[in-house]
Each structure stands twice: as C-alpha cells, then as structure tokens.
Short mmCIF file of C-alpha atoms (C1' of nucleotides) in Angstrom, two decimals:
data_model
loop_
_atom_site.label_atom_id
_atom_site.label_comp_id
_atom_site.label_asym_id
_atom_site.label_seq_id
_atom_site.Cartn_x
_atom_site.Cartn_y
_atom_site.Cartn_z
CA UNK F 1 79.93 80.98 125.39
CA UNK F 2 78.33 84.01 123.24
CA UNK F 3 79.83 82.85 119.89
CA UNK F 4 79.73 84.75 116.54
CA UNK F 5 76.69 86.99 116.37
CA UNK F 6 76.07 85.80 113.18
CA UNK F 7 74.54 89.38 112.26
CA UNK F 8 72.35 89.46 108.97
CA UNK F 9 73.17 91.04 106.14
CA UNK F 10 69.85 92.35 104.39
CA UNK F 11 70.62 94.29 101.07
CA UNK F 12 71.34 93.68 98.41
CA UNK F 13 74.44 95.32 97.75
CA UNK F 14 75.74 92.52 100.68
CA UNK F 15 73.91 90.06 99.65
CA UNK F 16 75.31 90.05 96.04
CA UNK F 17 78.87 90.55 97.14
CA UNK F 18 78.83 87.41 99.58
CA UNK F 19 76.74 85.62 96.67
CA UNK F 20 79.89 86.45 94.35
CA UNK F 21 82.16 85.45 96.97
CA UNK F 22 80.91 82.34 97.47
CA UNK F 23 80.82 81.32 94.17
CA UNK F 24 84.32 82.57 93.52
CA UNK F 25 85.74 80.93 96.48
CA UNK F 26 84.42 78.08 95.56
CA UNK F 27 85.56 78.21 91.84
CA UNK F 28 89.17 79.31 92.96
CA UNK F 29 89.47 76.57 95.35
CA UNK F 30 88.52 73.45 92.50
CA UNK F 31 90.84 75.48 89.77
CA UNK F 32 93.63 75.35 92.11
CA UNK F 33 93.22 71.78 92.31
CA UNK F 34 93.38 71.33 89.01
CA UNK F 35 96.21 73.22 88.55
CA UNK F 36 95.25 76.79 87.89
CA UNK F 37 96.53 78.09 90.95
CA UNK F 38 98.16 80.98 89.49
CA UNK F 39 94.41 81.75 87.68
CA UNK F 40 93.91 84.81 90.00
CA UNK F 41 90.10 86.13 90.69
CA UNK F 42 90.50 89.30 88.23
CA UNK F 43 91.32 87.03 85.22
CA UNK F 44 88.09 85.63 85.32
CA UNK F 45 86.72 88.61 84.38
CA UNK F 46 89.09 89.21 81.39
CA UNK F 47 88.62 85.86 80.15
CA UNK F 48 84.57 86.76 79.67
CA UNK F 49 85.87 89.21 77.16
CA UNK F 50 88.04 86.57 75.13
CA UNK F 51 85.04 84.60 74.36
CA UNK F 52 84.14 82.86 72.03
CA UNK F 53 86.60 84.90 69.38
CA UNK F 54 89.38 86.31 71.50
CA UNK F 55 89.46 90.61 71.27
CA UNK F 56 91.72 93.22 71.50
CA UNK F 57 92.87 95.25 74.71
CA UNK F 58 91.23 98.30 74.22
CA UNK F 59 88.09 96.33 74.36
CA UNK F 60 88.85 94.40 77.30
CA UNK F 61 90.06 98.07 78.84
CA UNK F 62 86.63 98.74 78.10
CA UNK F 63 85.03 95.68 79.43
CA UNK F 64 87.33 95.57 83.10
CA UNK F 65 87.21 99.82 83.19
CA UNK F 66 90.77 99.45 83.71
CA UNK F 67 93.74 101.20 82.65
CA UNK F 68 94.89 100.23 78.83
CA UNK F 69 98.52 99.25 81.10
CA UNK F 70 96.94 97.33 83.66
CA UNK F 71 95.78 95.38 80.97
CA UNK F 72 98.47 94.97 79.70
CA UNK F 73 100.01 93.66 82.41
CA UNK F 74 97.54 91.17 83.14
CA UNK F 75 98.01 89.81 79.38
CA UNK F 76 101.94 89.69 80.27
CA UNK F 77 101.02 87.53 83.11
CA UNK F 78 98.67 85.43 81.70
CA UNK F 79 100.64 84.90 78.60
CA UNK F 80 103.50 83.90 80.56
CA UNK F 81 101.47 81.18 82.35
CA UNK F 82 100.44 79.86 78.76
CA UNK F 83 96.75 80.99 79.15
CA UNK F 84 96.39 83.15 76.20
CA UNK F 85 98.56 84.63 73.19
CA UNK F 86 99.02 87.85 71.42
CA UNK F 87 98.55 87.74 67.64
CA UNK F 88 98.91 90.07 65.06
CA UNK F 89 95.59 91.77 64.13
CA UNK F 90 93.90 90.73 60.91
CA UNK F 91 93.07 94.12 59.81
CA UNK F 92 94.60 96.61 62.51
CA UNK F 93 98.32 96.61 61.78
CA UNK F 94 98.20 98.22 65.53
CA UNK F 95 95.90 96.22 67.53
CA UNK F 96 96.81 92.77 68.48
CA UNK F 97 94.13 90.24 68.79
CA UNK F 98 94.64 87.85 72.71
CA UNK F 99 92.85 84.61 72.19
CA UNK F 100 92.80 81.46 74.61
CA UNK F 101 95.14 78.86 74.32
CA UNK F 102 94.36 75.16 74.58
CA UNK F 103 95.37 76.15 78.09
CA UNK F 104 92.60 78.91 78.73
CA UNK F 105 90.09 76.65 76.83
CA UNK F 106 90.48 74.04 79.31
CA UNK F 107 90.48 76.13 82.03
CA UNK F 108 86.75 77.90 80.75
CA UNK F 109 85.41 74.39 80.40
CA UNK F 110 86.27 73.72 84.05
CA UNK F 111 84.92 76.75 85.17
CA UNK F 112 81.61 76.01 83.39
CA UNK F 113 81.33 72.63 85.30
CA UNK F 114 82.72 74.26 88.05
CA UNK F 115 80.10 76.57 88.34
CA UNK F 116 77.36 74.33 87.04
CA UNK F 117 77.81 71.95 89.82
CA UNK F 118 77.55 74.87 92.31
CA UNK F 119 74.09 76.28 90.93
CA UNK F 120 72.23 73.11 90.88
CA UNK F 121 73.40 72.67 94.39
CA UNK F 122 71.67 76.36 94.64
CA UNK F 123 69.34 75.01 92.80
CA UNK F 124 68.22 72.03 95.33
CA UNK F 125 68.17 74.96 98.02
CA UNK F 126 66.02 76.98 96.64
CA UNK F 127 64.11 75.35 93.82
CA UNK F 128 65.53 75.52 90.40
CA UNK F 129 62.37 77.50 89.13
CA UNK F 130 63.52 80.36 91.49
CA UNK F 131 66.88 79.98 90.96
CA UNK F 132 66.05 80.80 87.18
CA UNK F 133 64.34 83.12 88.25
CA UNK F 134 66.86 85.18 90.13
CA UNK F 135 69.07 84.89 86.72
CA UNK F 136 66.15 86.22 84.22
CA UNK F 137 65.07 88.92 86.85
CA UNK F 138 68.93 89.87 87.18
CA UNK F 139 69.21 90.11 83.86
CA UNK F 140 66.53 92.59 83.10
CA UNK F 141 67.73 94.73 86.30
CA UNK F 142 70.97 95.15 84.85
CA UNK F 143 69.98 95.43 80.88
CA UNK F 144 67.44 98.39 82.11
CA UNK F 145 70.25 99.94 83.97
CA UNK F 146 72.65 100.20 81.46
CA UNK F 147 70.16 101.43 79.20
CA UNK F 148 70.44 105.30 79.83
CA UNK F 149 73.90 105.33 81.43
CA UNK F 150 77.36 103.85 79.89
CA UNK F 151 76.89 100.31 80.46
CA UNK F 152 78.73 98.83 83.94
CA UNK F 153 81.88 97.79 83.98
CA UNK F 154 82.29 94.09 84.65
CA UNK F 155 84.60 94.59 87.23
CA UNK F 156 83.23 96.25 90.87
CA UNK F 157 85.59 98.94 92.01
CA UNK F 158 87.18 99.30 95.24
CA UNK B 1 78.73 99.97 61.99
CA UNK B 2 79.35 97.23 63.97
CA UNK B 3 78.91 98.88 67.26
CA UNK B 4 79.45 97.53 70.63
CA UNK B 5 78.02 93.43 69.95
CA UNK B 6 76.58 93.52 73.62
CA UNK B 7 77.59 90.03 74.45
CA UNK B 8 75.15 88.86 77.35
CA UNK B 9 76.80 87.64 80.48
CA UNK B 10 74.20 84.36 81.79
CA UNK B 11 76.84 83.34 84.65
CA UNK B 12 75.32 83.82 87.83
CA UNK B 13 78.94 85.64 89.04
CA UNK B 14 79.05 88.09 86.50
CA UNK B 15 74.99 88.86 87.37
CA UNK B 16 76.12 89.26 91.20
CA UNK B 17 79.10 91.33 89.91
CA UNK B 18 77.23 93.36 87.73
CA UNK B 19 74.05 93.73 89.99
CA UNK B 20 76.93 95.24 92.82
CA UNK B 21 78.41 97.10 90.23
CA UNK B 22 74.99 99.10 89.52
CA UNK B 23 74.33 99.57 92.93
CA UNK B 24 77.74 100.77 94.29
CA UNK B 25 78.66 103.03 91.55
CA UNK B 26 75.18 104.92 92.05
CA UNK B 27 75.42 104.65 95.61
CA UNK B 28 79.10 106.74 95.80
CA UNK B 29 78.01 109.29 93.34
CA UNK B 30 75.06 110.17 95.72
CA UNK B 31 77.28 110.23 98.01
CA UNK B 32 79.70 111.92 97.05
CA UNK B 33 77.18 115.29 96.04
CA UNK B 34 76.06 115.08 99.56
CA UNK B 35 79.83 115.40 100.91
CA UNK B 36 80.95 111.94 101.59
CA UNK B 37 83.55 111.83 98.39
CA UNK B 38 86.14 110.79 100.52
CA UNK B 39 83.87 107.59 101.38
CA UNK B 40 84.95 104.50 99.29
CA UNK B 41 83.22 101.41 98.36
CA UNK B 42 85.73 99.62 100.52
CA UNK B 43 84.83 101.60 103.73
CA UNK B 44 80.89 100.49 102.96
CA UNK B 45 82.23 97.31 103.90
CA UNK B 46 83.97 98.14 106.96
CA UNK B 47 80.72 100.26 108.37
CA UNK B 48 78.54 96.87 107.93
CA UNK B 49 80.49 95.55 110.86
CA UNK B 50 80.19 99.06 112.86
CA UNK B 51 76.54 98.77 113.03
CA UNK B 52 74.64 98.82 115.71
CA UNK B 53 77.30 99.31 118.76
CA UNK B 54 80.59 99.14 116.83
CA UNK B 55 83.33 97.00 116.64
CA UNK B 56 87.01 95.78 117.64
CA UNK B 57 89.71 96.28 115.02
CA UNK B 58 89.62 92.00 115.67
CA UNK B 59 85.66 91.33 114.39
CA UNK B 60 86.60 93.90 111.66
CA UNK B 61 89.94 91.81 110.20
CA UNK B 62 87.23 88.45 110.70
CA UNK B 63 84.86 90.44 108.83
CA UNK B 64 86.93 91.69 105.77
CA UNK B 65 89.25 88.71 105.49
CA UNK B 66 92.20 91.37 105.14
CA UNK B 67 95.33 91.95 107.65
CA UNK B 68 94.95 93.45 111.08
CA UNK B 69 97.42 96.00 109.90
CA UNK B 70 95.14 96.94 106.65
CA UNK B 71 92.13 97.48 108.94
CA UNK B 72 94.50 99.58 111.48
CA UNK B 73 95.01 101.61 108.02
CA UNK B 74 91.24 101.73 106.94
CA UNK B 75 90.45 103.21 110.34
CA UNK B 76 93.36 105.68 110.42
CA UNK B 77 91.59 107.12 107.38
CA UNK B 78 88.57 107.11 108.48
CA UNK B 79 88.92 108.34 111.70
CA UNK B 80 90.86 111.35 110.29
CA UNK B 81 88.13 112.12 108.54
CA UNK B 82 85.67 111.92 111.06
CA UNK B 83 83.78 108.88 110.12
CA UNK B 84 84.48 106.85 113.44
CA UNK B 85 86.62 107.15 116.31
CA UNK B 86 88.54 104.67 118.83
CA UNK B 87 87.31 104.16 122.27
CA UNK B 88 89.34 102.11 124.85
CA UNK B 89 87.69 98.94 125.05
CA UNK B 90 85.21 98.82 128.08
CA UNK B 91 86.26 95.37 129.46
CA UNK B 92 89.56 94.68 127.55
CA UNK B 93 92.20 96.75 128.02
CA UNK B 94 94.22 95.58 125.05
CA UNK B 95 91.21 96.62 123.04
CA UNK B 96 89.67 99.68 121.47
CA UNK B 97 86.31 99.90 120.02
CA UNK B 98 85.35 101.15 116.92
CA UNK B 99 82.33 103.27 116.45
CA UNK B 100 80.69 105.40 114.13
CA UNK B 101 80.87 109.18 114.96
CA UNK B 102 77.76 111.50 114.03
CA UNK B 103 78.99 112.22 110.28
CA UNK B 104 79.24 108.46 110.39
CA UNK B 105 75.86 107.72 110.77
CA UNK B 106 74.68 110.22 108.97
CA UNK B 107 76.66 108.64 106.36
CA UNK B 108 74.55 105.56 106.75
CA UNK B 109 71.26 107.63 106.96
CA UNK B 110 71.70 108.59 103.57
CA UNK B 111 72.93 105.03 102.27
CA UNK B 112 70.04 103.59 103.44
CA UNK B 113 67.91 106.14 101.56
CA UNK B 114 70.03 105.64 98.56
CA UNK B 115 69.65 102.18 98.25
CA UNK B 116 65.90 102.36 98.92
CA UNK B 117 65.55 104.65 96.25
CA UNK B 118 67.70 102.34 93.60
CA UNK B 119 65.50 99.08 95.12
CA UNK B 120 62.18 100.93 94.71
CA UNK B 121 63.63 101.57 90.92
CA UNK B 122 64.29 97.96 90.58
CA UNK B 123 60.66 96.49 92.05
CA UNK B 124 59.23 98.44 89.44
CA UNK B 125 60.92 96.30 86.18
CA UNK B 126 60.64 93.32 87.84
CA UNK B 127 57.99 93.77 90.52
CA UNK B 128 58.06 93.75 94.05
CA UNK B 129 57.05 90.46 94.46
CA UNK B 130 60.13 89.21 92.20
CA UNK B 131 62.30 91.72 94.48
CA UNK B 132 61.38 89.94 98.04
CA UNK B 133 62.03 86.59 96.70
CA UNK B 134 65.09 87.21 95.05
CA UNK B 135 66.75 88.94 98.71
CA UNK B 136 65.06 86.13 100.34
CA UNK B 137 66.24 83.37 98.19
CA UNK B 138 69.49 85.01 97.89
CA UNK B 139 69.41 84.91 102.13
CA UNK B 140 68.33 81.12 102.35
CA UNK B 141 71.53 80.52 99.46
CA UNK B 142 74.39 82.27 101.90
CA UNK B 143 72.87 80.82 105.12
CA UNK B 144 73.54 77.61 103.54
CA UNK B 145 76.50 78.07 101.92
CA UNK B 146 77.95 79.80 105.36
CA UNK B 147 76.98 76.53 107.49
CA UNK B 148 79.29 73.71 106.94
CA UNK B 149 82.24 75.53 105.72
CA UNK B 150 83.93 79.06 107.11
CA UNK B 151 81.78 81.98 107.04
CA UNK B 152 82.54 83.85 103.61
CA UNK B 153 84.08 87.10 104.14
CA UNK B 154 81.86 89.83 103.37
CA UNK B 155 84.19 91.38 100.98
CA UNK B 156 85.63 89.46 97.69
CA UNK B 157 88.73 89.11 97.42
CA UNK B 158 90.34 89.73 93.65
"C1'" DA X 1 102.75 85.97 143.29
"C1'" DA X 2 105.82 85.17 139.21
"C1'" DT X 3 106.35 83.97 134.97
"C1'" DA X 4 105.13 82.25 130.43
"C1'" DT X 5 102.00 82.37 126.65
"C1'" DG X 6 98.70 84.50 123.85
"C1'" DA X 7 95.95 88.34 121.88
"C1'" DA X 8 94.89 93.31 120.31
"C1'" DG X 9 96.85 96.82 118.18
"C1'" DT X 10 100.59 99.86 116.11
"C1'" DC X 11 105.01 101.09 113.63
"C1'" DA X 12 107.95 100.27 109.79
"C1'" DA X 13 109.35 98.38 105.54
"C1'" DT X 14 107.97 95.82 101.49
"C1'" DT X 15 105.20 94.07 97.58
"C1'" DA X 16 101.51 94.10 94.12
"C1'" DA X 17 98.50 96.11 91.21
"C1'" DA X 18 96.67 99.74 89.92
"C1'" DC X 19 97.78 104.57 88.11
"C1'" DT X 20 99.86 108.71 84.94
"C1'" DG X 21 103.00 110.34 81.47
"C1'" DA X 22 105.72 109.73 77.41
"C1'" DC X 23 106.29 107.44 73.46
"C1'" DC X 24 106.09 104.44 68.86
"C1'" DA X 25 103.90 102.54 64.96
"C1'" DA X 26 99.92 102.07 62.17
"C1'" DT X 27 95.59 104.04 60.71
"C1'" DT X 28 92.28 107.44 59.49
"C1'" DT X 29 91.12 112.17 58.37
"C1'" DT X 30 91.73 116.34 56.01
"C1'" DA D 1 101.11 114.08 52.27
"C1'" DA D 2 100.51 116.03 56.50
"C1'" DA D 3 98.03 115.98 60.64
"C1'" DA D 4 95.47 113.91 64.04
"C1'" DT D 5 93.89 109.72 66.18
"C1'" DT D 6 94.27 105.07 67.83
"C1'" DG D 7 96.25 100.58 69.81
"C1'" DG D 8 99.78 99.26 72.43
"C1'" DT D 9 104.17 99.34 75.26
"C1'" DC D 10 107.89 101.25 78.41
"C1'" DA D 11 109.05 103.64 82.55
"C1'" DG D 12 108.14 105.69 86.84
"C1'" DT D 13 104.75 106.66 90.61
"C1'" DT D 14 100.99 106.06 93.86
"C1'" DT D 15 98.14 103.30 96.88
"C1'" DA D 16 96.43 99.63 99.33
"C1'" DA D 17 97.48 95.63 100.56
"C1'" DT D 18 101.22 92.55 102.56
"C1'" DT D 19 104.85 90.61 106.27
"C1'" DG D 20 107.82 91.28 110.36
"C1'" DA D 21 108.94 93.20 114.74
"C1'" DC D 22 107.31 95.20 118.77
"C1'" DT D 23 104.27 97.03 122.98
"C1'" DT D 24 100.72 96.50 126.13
"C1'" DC D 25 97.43 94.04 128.48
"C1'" DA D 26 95.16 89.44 129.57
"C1'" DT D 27 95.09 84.75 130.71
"C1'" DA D 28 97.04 80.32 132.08
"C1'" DT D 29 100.59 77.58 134.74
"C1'" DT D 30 102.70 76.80 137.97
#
DNA sequence: AATATGAAGTCAATTAAACTGACCAATTTT
DNA sequence: AAAATTGGTCAGTTTAATTGACTTCATATT
C-alpha cells in the first residue's frame, strides 16, 4: 500500500510557511479552547501592532499593508467581540487610538505561553542553542532586508 | 521627529512570517519582469505539488487544505494561461492529471534561480554555515511536528 | 451481472474579506 | 482664513474562497 509520498520540501520559502503554520495551528487550536474561537489567524497580526500602547489605524494599515477599510473592518469585528476599543485620540482630534481590553490582554498572555510551550518543545528537538540561533540569525536576515527597501509588511500576501 | 519607533518582532511566527514575506515579495517581482505577472504567490503553492510528474486535482486539495472546487478554480486559471494542462488520468478514469506545461517549468527554472540568488544574499550576513543549519534544523522541526498529528498543510490558512 | 456506494471532478450560487471611490471632520500649511 | 492634507467611515464592487447539487467512473456487495 504506496501511502503518502511524503515529498520534501527544501526551501526556505516552504519551509518557513509550514514553520508558521504549525505554530499557528497550534496556537489557534489552544485559543479556541480557551474561548477565543472567534480570534481569527489575521488578528494576530494586528494585535502585534497594539502593543504595549495600543496605535492608531493608519499605523496598523501600515503595519498589515492593508487597506485603511479593511482595517477598519477588522477593528469593527474585534471590537464587537470585546477584544479591543476605539478611543478618542489624545492629540489628533481625527485619529482614534484602538487599545486592548482586559479581553485582548488576556488573550496576548495566552498566546505568549501558548507559544512558549511550543518553542521549548522545538527547543528539545533541536537544541535550544540552535533554536536561538535560528531567532538571532532571522532577525538579522530580515533587519538587513528592510534596510534599503520599505520595510515588509507583517502580513504575507496571497 | 519621532519617526517610525521600529518595534522588533522576537516571536518566532512573526520571524517565519516576515522571513516568507522577504522572500515572496522579491520572488514575484522577478517574476513578474520576466513575464510571469499573472503568477501569484498562491499558485507557488499549488506548483510545489506539480513537481516532478504532476498531480490529481485530489493530492492538490490534501496539499493546500482548501476545497476541491477552489483548486478546480486555481487550475482553470492557470491552465488558461498556459501554466499546466489536464491530462485524463492514465489508470483512473474519474481522474485527470495535472502537469506543468513548458511555460510552467520554465516558470520554475527561474524560481529556482531566484531564490538561489536571494539565499546566496542571505549566507553572506549570516554565513553559510548559519544558512545550512537553520534549513536543516528548520527540516528536523516540521518532520517532527508532521509525525504524530496530521500533516500541516503547506499553505497557512488566515 | 446488477446494483449500491464511494470518489474525482465540474457547474452554479453564495459568502467573506479584501478592494476602490466618495465623503466628513479635524489638522496642518500657506 | 483658505486651501490642502490626513485619519477615519460609509457604500458599493471585486475576488477568492465557500457549500450544495450533480455527472462520470470505480469499487464493493451481493
């Protein structure tokens, strides 16, 4: 019975995906059972902007390289489910600032155990030298290449 | 001027996110000069399960964790645009098999230059040593993670 | 051999999440 | 004090996914 091929994936591009899937899978999986089901993937990225002070959409438009109205949107939804709120801006009669509620707090301090349970399982694979060593080496690849250009949007596009 | 605070993402996610980021965005605008603008990052996904000998529409939905009918889509697009074409299946009549035409794999001629190009880059800030481990470490991780539990799809879902 | 059950794929209609365009209110520039 | 710019929302549109219904061929059960 020829069963699943089990082809390798070699570069990097794959192998970074499937690292961020598993990781987000994971992560998805424990929130839902502590009831942030309705946390969808994308708001994890916008919630990296609202840390530690909260900010303002255009910057999170910025951060996400989304449309100012698809932000917009997401702040509708998330404000609906209690995760964040809207205040006026302190010195931009315009702008509104989005901060984390008790709500959203909670839910970042799961995500941080969350995720620091699944790296020093990564970390007992692999050693936890190398494992900080993928993180420092990742973080000079991608300070070096948003040097020259305009720095990456957080959020891949497809 | 308080310009752009450049708040440092440590989180292994964003690092995987970011580090696919870098190397998709570069890899579509090389492609696009040489012709393939019609090419996106979501295809790139697709075309890892075409390689070497193709593919049923079946491996493919396995593969991108997406709906039968969305693949049926994908290929409709691509196969209009002369990336791949549909074969009846050799030994299943039900079937069809999926393979890349020539301006497919031409397509992946030049991705794998592309990306050896951008890795070359990258072995020189971090060295090439660094490089190997972290594509082998980031192999042993998946393998691992892909064992006990369902294979992760190859594409994340958000 | 006949029929039931399942699997691969397509057609059609729907939903979700992005998009563009138009606009308002507040700010900054001239 | 206009004029131009900026942050944000409202409304309508596109696009890529979804679900549901169906066809054809394959496999299993009598």
């Amino acid at each position: 019975m020829p069963k699943t091929p089990r082809r390798h994936q070699e570069d990097l591009a794959s192998l970074f995906s499937l690292g961020f899937s598993a990781l987000n899978e994971e992560l998805h999986e424990r929130l839902n059972e502590l009831g942030f089901g309705d946390f969808r993937p994308m708001h994890g990225f916008l919630f990296q902007g609202l840390i530690p002070d909260g900010a303002t959409a255009k910057t999170l438009v910025e951060l996400l390289g989304i449309s100012k109205q698809a932000v917009s949107q997401m702040l509708d939804y998330l404000e609906e489910r209690g995760y964040v709120v809207r205040k006026p801006h302190p010195s931009d009669g315009r702008g509104k600032l989005v901060v984390l509620t008790e709500r959203g707090q909670a839910l970042m301090k799961a995500k941080e155990s969350i995720y620091s349970t699944i790296e020093s399982r990564w970390g007992a694979i692999i050693g936890n030298d190398r494992l900080q060593m993928m993180r420092s080496d990742l973080k000079r690849i991608i300070e070096s290449v948003s040097e020259g250009d305009a720095p990456k949007k957080l959020r891949p596009s497809w």
